Coordinates of C-alpha atoms in Angstrom, one line a residue:
X427 CA -114.0 -34.9 108.6
X428 CA -110.9 -32.8 108.1
X429 CA -112.8 -30.3 105.9
X430 CA -115.6 -30.2 108.5
X431 CA -113.0 -29.4 111.2
X432 CA -111.4 -26.7 109.2
X433 CA -114.7 -25.0 108.2
X434 CA -116.6 -25.4 111.5
X435 CA -113.9 -25.1 114.1
X436 CA -110.8 -23.4 112.7
X437 CA -112.2 -20.8 110.4
X438 CA -115.2 -20.1 112.5
X439 CA -112.9 -19.2 115.4
X440 CA -110.6 -17.0 113.2
X441 CA -107.7 -19.4 112.8
X442 CA -106.0 -19.1 109.4
X443 CA -102.9 -21.3 109.9
X444 CA -103.2 -25.1 109.8
X445 CA -100.5 -27.5 110.8
X446 CA -101.2 -31.2 110.4
X447 CA -98.9 -34.0 111.7
X448 CA -99.6 -37.4 110.3
X449 CA -97.9 -40.7 109.8
X450 CA -96.7 -41.8 106.4
X451 CA -99.7 -44.0 105.6
X452 CA -100.4 -43.3 101.9
X453 CA -103.9 -44.5 102.0
X454 CA -105.0 -42.4 104.9
X455 CA -102.9 -39.3 105.1
X456 CA -100.3 -39.0 102.3
X457 CA -102.6 -39.0 99.3
X458 CA -103.5 -36.7 96.4
X459 CA -107.0 -35.9 97.7
X460 CA -105.9 -34.5 101.0
X461 CA -103.1 -32.5 99.4
X462 CA -105.4 -31.1 96.7
X463 CA -108.1 -30.1 99.3
X464 CA -105.5 -28.3 101.4
X465 CA -104.1 -26.6 98.3
X466 CA -107.6 -25.4 97.3
X467 CA -108.2 -24.0 100.8
X468 CA -104.9 -22.1 100.6
X469 CA -105.5 -20.9 97.0
X470 CA -109.1 -19.6 97.8
X471 CA -107.7 -17.6 100.6
X472 CA -109.6 -19.4 103.4
X473 CA -106.3 -20.4 105.0
X474 CA -103.1 -18.3 105.0
X475 CA -100.6 -21.1 105.7
X476 CA -101.0 -24.9 105.5
X477 CA -98.3 -27.3 106.7
X478 CA -98.7 -31.0 106.3
X479 CA -95.9 -32.7 108.2
X480 CA -95.2 -36.5 108.3
X481 CA -93.4 -38.5 110.9
X482 CA -90.3 -40.4 109.9
X483 CA -91.2 -43.8 108.7
X484 CA -90.9 -46.3 111.5
X485 CA -91.3 -43.7 114.3
X486 CA -95.0 -43.3 114.4
X487 CA -96.0 -45.7 117.2
X488 CA -97.2 -43.5 120.1
X489 CA -100.1 -42.9 122.4
X490 CA -102.2 -41.5 119.6
X491 CA -101.8 -44.8 117.8
X492 CA -103.0 -46.7 120.8
X493 CA -106.0 -44.5 121.0
X494 CA -106.9 -45.1 117.4
X495 CA -106.4 -48.8 117.8
X496 CA -109.0 -48.7 120.6
X497 CA -111.4 -46.6 118.4
X498 CA -110.9 -48.9 115.4
X499 CA -112.0 -51.9 117.5
X500 CA -115.1 -50.1 118.6
X501 CA -115.8 -48.7 115.2
X502 CA -115.9 -52.1 113.6
X503 CA -118.7 -53.2 115.9
X504 CA -120.9 -50.1 115.9
X505 CA -123.5 -48.6 113.6
X506 CA -123.1 -44.8 113.3
X507 CA -125.4 -42.5 111.4
X508 CA -124.7 -39.1 113.0
X509 CA -121.7 -36.9 113.9
X510 CA -122.8 -37.2 117.6
X511 CA -122.6 -41.0 117.4
X512 CA -119.1 -40.6 116.0
X513 CA -118.0 -38.2 118.7
X514 CA -119.3 -40.6 121.3
X515 CA -117.2 -43.3 119.8
X516 CA -114.1 -41.1 120.2
X517 CA -115.0 -40.1 123.8
X518 CA -115.2 -43.7 125.1
X519 CA -111.6 -44.7 124.4
X520 CA -110.3 -41.4 125.8
X521 CA -112.3 -42.0 129.0
X522 CA -110.9 -45.6 129.2
X523 CA -107.3 -44.6 128.4
X524 CA -106.9 -41.5 130.6
X525 CA -107.8 -40.8 134.2
X526 CA -109.7 -37.6 134.9
X527 CA -107.6 -34.7 136.1
X528 CA -109.3 -33.7 139.4
X529 CA -109.9 -29.9 139.8
X530 CA -108.9 -29.1 136.3
X531 CA -110.9 -25.8 136.3
X532 CA -108.8 -24.2 139.1
X533 CA -105.5 -24.5 137.1
X534 CA -104.2 -22.1 134.5
X535 CA -101.0 -23.7 133.3
X536 CA -100.5 -27.3 132.3
X537 CA -97.0 -28.7 131.5
X538 CA -96.4 -32.1 129.9
X539 CA -93.0 -33.4 129.0
X540 CA -91.7 -36.4 127.1
X541 CA -89.3 -37.0 129.9
X542 CA -92.2 -37.8 132.2
X543 CA -94.8 -39.5 129.9
X544 CA -98.3 -39.7 131.3
X545 CA -97.7 -36.9 133.9
X546 CA -99.4 -33.5 133.9
X547 CA -97.9 -30.7 136.0
X548 CA -100.6 -28.2 137.0
X549 CA -100.2 -24.6 138.1
X550 CA -102.7 -22.0 139.3
X551 CA -100.8 -19.2 137.8
X552 CA -97.3 -18.2 136.5
X553 CA -95.9 -17.2 139.9
X554 CA -97.4 -20.2 141.8
X555 CA -95.6 -23.4 142.4
X556 CA -96.4 -26.5 140.3
X557 CA -98.8 -29.0 141.7
X558 CA -97.7 -32.4 140.5
X559 CA -97.0 -34.7 139.2
X560 CA -100.6 -35.5 138.4
X561 CA -100.5 -38.9 136.7
X562 CA -103.1 -38.7 134.0
X563 CA -102.7 -41.9 132.0
X564 CA -103.4 -45.5 132.8
X565 CA -101.2 -47.0 130.0

């Protein structure tokens, strides 16, 4: 999946720097296969810079983990044979975990802060006042 993302999304859109943040799970993220694949992409010139950054052990419980927990529950009970089925599996927990941001197309600038978790401040443009807070999560 990572390789597919790099090839089909990143490189296809001209991005040549990759930064990955991951937890310290050796079986999933911090393993030789992932590092060797990233090294090969760097050495072949497909990517200019690759950064693989790991969270400090014990500090990896966050909203992303909650989302993956929801997906893992759904994944265990579903048969998936195509990439579209997998994408739908990811869409469902996001829809359940986050409210829709009404009128998102009219805004140009979105500000999120760890000081106000779950809140999205929206602005039409740089000189316009912020509309918000717009609560976006239901956690």
